[in-house]
Every structure is written in C-alpha cells, then in structure tokens.
PDB file of C-alpha atoms in Angstrom:
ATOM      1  CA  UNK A  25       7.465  35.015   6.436  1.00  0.00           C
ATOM      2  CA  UNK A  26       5.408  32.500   4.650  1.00  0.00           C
ATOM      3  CA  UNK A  27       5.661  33.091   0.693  1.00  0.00           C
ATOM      4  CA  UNK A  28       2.308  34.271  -0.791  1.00  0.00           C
ATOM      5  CA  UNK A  29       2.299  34.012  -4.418  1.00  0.00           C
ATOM      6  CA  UNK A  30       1.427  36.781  -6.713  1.00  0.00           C
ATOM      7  CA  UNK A  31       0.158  36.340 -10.097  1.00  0.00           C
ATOM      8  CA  UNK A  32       2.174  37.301 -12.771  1.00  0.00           C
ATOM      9  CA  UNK A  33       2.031  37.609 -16.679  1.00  0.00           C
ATOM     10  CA  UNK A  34       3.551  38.794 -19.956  1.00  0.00           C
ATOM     11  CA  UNK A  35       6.823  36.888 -18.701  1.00  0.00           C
ATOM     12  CA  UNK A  36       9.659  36.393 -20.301  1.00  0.00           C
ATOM     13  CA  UNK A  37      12.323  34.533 -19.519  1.00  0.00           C
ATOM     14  CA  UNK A  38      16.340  35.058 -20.395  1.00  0.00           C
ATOM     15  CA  UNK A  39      19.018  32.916 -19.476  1.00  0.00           C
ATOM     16  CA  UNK A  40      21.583  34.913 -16.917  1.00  0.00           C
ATOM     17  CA  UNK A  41      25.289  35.362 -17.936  1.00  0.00           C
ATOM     18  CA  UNK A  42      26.455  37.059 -14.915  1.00  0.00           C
ATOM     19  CA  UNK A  43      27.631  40.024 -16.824  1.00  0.00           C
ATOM     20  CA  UNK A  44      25.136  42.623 -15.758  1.00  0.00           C
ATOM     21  CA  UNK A  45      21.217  43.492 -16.606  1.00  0.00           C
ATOM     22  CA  UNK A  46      19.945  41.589 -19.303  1.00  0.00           C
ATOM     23  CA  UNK A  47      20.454  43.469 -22.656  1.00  0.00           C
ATOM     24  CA  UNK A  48      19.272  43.496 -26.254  1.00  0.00           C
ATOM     25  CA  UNK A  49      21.518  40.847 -27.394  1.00  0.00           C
ATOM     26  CA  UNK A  50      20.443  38.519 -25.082  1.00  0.00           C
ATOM     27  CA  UNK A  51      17.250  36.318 -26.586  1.00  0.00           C
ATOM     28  CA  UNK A  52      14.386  35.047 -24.252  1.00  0.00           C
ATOM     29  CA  UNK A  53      14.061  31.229 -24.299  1.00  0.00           C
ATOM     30  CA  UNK A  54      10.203  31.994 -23.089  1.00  0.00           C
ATOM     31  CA  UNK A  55       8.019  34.762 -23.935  1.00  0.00           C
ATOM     32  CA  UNK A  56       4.508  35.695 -23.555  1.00  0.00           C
ATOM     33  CA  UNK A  57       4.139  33.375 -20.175  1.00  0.00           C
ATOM     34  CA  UNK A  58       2.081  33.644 -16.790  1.00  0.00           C
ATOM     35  CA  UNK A  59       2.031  32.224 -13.588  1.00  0.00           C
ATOM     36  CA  UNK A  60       3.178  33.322 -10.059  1.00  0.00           C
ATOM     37  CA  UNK A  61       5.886  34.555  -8.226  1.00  0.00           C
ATOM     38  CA  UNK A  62       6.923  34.256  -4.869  1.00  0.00           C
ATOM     39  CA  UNK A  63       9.432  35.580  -2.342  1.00  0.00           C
ATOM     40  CA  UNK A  64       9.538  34.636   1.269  1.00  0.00           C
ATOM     41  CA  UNK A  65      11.807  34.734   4.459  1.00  0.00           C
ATOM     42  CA  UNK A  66      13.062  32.422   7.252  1.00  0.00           C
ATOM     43  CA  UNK A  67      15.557  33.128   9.304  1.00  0.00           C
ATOM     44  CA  UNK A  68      18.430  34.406   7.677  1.00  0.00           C
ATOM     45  CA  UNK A  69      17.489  32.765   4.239  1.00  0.00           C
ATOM     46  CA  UNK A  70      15.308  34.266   1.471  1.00  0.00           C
ATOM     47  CA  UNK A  71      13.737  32.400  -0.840  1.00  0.00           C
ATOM     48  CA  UNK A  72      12.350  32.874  -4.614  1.00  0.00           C
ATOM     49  CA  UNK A  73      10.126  30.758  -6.783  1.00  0.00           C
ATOM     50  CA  UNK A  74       8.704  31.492 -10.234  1.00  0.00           C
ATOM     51  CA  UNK A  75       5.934  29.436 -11.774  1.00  0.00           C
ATOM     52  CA  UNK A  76       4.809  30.095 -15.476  1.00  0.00           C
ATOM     53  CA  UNK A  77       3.204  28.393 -18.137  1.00  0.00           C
ATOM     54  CA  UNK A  78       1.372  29.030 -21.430  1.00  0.00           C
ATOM     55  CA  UNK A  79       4.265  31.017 -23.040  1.00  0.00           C
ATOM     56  CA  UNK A  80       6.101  30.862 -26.155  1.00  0.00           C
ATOM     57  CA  UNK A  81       8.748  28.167 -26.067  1.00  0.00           C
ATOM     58  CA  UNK A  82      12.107  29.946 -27.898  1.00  0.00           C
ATOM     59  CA  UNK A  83      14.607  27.286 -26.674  1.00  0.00           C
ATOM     60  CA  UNK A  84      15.088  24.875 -23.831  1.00  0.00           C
ATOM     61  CA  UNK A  85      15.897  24.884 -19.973  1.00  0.00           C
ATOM     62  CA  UNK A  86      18.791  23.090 -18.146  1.00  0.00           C
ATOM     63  CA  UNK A  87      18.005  21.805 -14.651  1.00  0.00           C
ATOM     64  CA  UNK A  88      20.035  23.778 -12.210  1.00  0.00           C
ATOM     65  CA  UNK A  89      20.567  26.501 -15.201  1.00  0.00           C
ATOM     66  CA  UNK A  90      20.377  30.368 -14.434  1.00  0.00           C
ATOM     67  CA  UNK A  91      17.735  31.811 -15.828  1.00  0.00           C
ATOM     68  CA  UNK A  92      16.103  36.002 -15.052  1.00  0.00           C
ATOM     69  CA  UNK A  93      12.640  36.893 -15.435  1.00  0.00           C
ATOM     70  CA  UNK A  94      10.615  40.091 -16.284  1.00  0.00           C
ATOM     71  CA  UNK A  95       7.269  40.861 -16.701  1.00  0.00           C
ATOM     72  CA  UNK A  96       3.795  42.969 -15.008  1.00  0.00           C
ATOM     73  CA  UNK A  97       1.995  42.096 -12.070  1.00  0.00           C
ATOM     74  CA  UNK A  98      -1.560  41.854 -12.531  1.00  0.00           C
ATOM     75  CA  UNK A  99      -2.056  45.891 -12.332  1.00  0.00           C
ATOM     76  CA  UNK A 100       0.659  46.049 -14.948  1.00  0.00           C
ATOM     77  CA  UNK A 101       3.133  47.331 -13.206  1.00  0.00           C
ATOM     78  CA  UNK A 102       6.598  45.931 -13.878  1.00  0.00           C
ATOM     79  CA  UNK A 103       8.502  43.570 -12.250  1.00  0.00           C
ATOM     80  CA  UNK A 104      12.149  41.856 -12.561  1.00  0.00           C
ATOM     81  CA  UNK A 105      13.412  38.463 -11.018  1.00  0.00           C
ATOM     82  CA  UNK A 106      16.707  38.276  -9.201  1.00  0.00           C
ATOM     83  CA  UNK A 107      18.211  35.505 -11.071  1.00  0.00           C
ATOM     84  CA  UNK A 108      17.369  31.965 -10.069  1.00  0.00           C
ATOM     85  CA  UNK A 109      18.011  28.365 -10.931  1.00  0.00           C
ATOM     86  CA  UNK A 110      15.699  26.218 -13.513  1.00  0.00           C
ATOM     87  CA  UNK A 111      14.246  23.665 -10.878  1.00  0.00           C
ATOM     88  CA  UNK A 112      11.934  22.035 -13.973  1.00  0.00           C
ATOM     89  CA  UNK A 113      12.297  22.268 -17.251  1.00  0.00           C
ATOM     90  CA  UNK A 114       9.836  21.314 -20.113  1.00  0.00           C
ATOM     91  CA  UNK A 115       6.720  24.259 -21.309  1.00  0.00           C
ATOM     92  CA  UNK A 116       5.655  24.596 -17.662  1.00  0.00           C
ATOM     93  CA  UNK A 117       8.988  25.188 -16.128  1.00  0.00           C
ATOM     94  CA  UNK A 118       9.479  26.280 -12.630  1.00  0.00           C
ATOM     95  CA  UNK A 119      12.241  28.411 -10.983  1.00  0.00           C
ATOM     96  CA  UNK A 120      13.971  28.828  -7.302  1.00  0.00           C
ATOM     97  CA  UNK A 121      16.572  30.034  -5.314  1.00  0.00           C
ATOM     98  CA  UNK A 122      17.372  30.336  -1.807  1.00  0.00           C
ATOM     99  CA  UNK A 123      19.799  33.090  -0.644  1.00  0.00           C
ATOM    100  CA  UNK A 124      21.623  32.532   2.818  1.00  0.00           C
ATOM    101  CA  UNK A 125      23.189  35.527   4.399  1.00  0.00           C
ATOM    102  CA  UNK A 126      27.134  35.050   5.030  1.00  0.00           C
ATOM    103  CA  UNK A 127      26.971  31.212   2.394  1.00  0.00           C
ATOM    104  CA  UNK A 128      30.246  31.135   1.173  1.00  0.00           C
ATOM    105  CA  UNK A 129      30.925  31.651  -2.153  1.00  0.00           C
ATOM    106  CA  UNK A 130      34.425  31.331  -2.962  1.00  0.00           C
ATOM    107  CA  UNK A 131      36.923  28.019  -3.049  1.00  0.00           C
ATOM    108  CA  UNK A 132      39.031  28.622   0.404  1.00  0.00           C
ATOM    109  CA  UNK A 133      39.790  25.858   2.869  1.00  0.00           C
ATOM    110  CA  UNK A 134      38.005  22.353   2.099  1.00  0.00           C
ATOM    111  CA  UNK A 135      36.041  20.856   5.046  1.00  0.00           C
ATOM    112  CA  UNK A 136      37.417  17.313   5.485  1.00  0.00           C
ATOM    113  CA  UNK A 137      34.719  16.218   8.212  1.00  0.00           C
ATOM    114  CA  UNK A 138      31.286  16.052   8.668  1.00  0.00           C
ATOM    115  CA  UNK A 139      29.888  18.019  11.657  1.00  0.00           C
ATOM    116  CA  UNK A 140      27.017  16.372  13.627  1.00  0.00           C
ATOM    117  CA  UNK A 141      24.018  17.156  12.343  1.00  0.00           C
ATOM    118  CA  UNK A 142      19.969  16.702  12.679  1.00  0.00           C
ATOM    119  CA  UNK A 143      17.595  15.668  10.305  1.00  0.00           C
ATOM    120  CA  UNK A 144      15.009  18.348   9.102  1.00  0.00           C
ATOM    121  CA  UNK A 145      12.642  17.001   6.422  1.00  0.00           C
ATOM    122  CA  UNK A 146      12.904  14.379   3.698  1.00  0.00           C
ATOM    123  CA  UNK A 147      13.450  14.846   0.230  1.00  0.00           C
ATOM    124  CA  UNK A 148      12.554  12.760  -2.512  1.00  0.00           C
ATOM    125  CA  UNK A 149      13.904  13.343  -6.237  1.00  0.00           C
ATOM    126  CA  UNK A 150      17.209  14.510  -5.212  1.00  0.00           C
ATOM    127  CA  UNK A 151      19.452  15.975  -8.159  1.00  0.00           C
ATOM    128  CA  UNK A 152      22.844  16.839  -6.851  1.00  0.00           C
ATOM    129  CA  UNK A 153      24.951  19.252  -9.709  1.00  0.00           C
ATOM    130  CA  UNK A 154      28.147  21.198  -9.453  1.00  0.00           C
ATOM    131  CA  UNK A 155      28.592  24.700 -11.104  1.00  0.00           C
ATOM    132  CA  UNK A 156      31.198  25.173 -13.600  1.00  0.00           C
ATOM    133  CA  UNK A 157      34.125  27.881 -12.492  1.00  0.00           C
ATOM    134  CA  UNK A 158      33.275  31.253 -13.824  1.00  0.00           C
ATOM    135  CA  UNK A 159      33.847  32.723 -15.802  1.00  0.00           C
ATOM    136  CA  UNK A 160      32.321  29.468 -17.531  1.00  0.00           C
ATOM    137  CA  UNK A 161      28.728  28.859 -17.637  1.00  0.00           C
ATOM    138  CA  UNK A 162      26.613  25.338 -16.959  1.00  0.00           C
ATOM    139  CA  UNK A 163      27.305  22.668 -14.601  1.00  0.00           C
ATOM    140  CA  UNK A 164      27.676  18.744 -14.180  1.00  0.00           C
ATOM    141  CA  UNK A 165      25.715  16.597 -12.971  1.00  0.00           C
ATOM    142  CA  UNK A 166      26.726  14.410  -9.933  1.00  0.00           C
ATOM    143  CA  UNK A 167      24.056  12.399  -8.568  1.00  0.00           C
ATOM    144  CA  UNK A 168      20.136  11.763  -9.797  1.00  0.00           C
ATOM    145  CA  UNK A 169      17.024  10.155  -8.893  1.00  0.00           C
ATOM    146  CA  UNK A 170      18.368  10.779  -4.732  1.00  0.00           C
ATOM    147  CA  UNK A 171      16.658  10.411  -1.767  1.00  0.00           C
ATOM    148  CA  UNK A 172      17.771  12.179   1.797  1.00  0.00           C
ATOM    149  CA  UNK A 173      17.011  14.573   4.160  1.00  0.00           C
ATOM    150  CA  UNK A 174      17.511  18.387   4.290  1.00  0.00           C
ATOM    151  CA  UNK A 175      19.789  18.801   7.759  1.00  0.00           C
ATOM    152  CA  UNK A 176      21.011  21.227  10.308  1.00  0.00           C
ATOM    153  CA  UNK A 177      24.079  21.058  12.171  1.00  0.00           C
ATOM    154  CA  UNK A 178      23.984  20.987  15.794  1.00  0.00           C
ATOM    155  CA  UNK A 179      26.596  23.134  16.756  1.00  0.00           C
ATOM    156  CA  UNK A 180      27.921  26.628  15.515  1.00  0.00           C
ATOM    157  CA  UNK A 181      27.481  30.134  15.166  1.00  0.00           C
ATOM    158  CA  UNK A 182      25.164  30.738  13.445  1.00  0.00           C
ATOM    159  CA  UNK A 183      24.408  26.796  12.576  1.00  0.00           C
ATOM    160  CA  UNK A 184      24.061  25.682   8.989  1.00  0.00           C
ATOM    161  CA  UNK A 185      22.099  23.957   7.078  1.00  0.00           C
ATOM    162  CA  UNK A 186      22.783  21.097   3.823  1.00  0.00           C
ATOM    163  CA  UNK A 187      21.549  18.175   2.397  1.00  0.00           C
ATOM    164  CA  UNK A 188      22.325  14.414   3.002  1.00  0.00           C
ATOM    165  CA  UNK A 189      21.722  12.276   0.134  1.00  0.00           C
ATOM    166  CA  UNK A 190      21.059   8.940   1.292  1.00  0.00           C
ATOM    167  CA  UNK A 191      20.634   7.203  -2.235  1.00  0.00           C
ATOM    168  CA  UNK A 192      20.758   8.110  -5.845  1.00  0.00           C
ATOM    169  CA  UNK A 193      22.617   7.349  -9.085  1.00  0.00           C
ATOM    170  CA  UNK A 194      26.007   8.490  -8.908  1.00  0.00           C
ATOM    171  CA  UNK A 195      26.653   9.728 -12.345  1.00  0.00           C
ATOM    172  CA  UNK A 196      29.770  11.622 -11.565  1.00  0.00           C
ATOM    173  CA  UNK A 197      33.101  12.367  -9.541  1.00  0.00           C
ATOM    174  CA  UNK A 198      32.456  14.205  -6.632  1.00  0.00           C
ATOM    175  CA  UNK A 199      35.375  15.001  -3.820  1.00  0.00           C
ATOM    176  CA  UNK A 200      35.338  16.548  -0.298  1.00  0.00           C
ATOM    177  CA  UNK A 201      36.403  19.895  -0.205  1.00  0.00           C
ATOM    178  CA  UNK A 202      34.004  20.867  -3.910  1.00  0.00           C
ATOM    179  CA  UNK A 203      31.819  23.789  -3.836  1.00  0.00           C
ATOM    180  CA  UNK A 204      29.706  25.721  -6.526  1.00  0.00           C
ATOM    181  CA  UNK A 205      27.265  22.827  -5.553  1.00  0.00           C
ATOM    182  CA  UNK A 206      23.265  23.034  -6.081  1.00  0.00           C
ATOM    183  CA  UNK A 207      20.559  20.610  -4.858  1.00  0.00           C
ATOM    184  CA  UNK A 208      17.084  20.205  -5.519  1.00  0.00           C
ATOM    185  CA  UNK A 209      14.505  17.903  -4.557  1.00  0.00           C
ATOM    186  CA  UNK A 210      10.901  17.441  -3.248  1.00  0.00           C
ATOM    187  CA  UNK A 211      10.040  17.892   0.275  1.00  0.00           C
ATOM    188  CA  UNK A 212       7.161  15.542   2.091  1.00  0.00           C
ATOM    189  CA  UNK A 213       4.318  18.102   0.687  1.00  0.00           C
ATOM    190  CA  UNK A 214       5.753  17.679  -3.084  1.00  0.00           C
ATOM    191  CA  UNK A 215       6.976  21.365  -3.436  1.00  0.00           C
ATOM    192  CA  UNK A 216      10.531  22.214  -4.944  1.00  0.00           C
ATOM    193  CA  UNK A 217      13.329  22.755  -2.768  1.00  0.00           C
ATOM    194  CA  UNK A 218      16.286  24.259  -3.848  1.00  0.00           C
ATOM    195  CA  UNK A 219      19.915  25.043  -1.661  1.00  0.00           C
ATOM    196  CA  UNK A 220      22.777  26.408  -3.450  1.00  0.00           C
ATOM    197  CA  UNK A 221      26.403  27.523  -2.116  1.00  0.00           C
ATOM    198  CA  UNK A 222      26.987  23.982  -0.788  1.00  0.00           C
ATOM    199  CA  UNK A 223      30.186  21.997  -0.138  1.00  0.00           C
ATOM    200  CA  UNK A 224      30.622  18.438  -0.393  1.00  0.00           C
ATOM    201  CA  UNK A 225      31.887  17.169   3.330  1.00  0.00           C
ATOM    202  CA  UNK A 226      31.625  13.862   2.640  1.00  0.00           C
ATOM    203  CA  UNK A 227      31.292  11.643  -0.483  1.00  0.00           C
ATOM    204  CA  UNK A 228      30.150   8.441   1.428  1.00  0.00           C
ATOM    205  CA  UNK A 229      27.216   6.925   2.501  1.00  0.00           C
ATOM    206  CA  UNK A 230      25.403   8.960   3.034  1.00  0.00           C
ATOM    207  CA  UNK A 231      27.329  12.133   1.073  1.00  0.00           C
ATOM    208  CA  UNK A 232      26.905  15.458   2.865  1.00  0.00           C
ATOM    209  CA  UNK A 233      26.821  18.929   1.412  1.00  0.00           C
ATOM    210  CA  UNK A 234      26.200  21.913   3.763  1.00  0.00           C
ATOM    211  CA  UNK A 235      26.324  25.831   3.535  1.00  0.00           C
ATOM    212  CA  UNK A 236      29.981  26.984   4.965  1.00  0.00           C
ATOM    213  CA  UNK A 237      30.736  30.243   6.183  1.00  0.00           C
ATOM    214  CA  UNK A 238      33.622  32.104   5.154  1.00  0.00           C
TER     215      UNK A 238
END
C-alpha cells in the first residue's frame, strides 16, 4: 500500500526511552509543530514517516535517535506515533522507521558470509550507525557521506533485504557478526529511506548489512 500522507498538527515530539508510554517526566524537545504523517505497507514491511515543522524548538535531535510523537489530525482527533528514528535533524526534522516481520532483534549467531544478492535502488547520503546495548541509549556512528544500493538476496525463505555501501567515510570500527545497526539514505527520487535490525556481513568493499532472521 502506497503511503498517503495525512496532515497533522499540535505535535509534539519526546525522545523514547524504551521504558513504556511517554510520561510526565519526560520533556518534549518540539512542541507546537505540524506537518504529515504517513504509514504504508509492502510486503511484509511497514513503514512510518513523520514530517513537521514550525514548532517550538526545546532541545536538539540526534540522527538515528528515537524519538515518539503525539498530536490531532486535522479533525482534532488524537493521534500517537509508534516510535521512530530521527532521519533529519535541525527545526524541520523528519522521522522514519521501517518494521520487518520476523527481523531479528537479538545478538545470536554472527553471519560470517555474504549471501548473493541483487541490487534494488541506489542510495545516495548513506549514514551507517550502530545502536548502543540496552539498556543504554544512543548509538555510534560508523560510516558517513555513503553511497550504495538497497539489495535483496536471491535465495531464502522468505528472502531479505540490506544495504551495500559502496563508499563513504569510515569513521568507526565495524566487525562482521554486529547488529543493532540502522541505515539511512536517499533513494533516486530524494526521499528518506530508513532500514533498521541490520547485521554487518561483511566489512569490505563493498560492506554489507542485511535483515537476518532468527
């Protein structure tokens, strides 16, 4: 299903600790925004993107940092974000996640090879990060400024999907076997792409991170 966005306003925005709904001790870093939100299928993925501008700057985003939303549609009527990853920060920041059914999530059994694969799209503006181990909160940064493709592997049940970066500045240590990883870039019509629950499979030229099943 193709994403149609829906306008949204009186947003605020919260950064997510993991620890349950957002409550009163929690501050919004954003307040008083509008913009449009978006949630779409294909396949087994869904996907989520949030919009907003013209708000009341509290703090700052991270790239790649979790961040929840609330706020009314146009009618008023409420609505609440799952949470999703900062994809741009500054006063107009923008928001996405993608949510595969059956990613893995946990640290079990490193992949130490890299399953064919075919090239889907390009992406430009690559950022490559790595999520810290909860019950810590942030992430490090592993490779900016990439360039790749978004790719599919050619064999399995169900296949997967990932990201080859073909160049970029690598800016820190990254090993086969890591997960917790999150990409973003720009595909060929300029929009934000986000994948999240990657591995790295291979730290070479180019590196490969893909969605493993448990």
């Amino acid at each position: 299903m193709q994403p149609i966005p829906v306008k949204v306003k009186n947003v605020s925005i919260y950064p997510y600790l993991g620890v349950g709904p957002v409550g009163p001790v929690v501050e919004p870093i954003m307040v008083d925004a509008e913009g449009t939100y978006s949630v779409g299928t294909l396949a087994l993925s869904v996907f989520y993107n949030l919009d907003i501008s013209g708000g009341d700057v509290k703090g700052s985003f991270v790239v790649h940092g979790r961040y929840i939303a609330t706020g009314e549609y146009e009618d008023g009527s409420p609505f609440s974000t799952t949470w999703m990853f900062c994809t741009e920060a500054g006063d107009t920041p923008t928001f996405g996640r993608t949510v595969a059914l059956g990613a893995a999530t946990n640290d079990e059994q490193p992949t130490t090879y890299v399953p064919k694969y075919f090239k889907i799209g390009p992406l430009t503006d690559i950022t490559v990060s790595q999520l810290f181990v909860p019950p810590a909160i942030g992430q490090r940064t592993i490779i900016e400024n990439g360039a790749g493709n978004i790719i599919g592997t050619v064999l399995g049940t169900p296949h997967t999907s990932g990201v080859e970066v073909t160049k970029g500045d690598r800016v820190g240590e990254f090993h086969v076997g890591e997960k917790r990883v999150i990409i973003t870039g720009k595909n060929a019509d300029g929009h934000i792409v986000t994948m999240d629950h990657l591995t790295t499979v291979s730290t070479g030229e180019p590196a490969v991170f893909l969605r493993l099943l448990d």
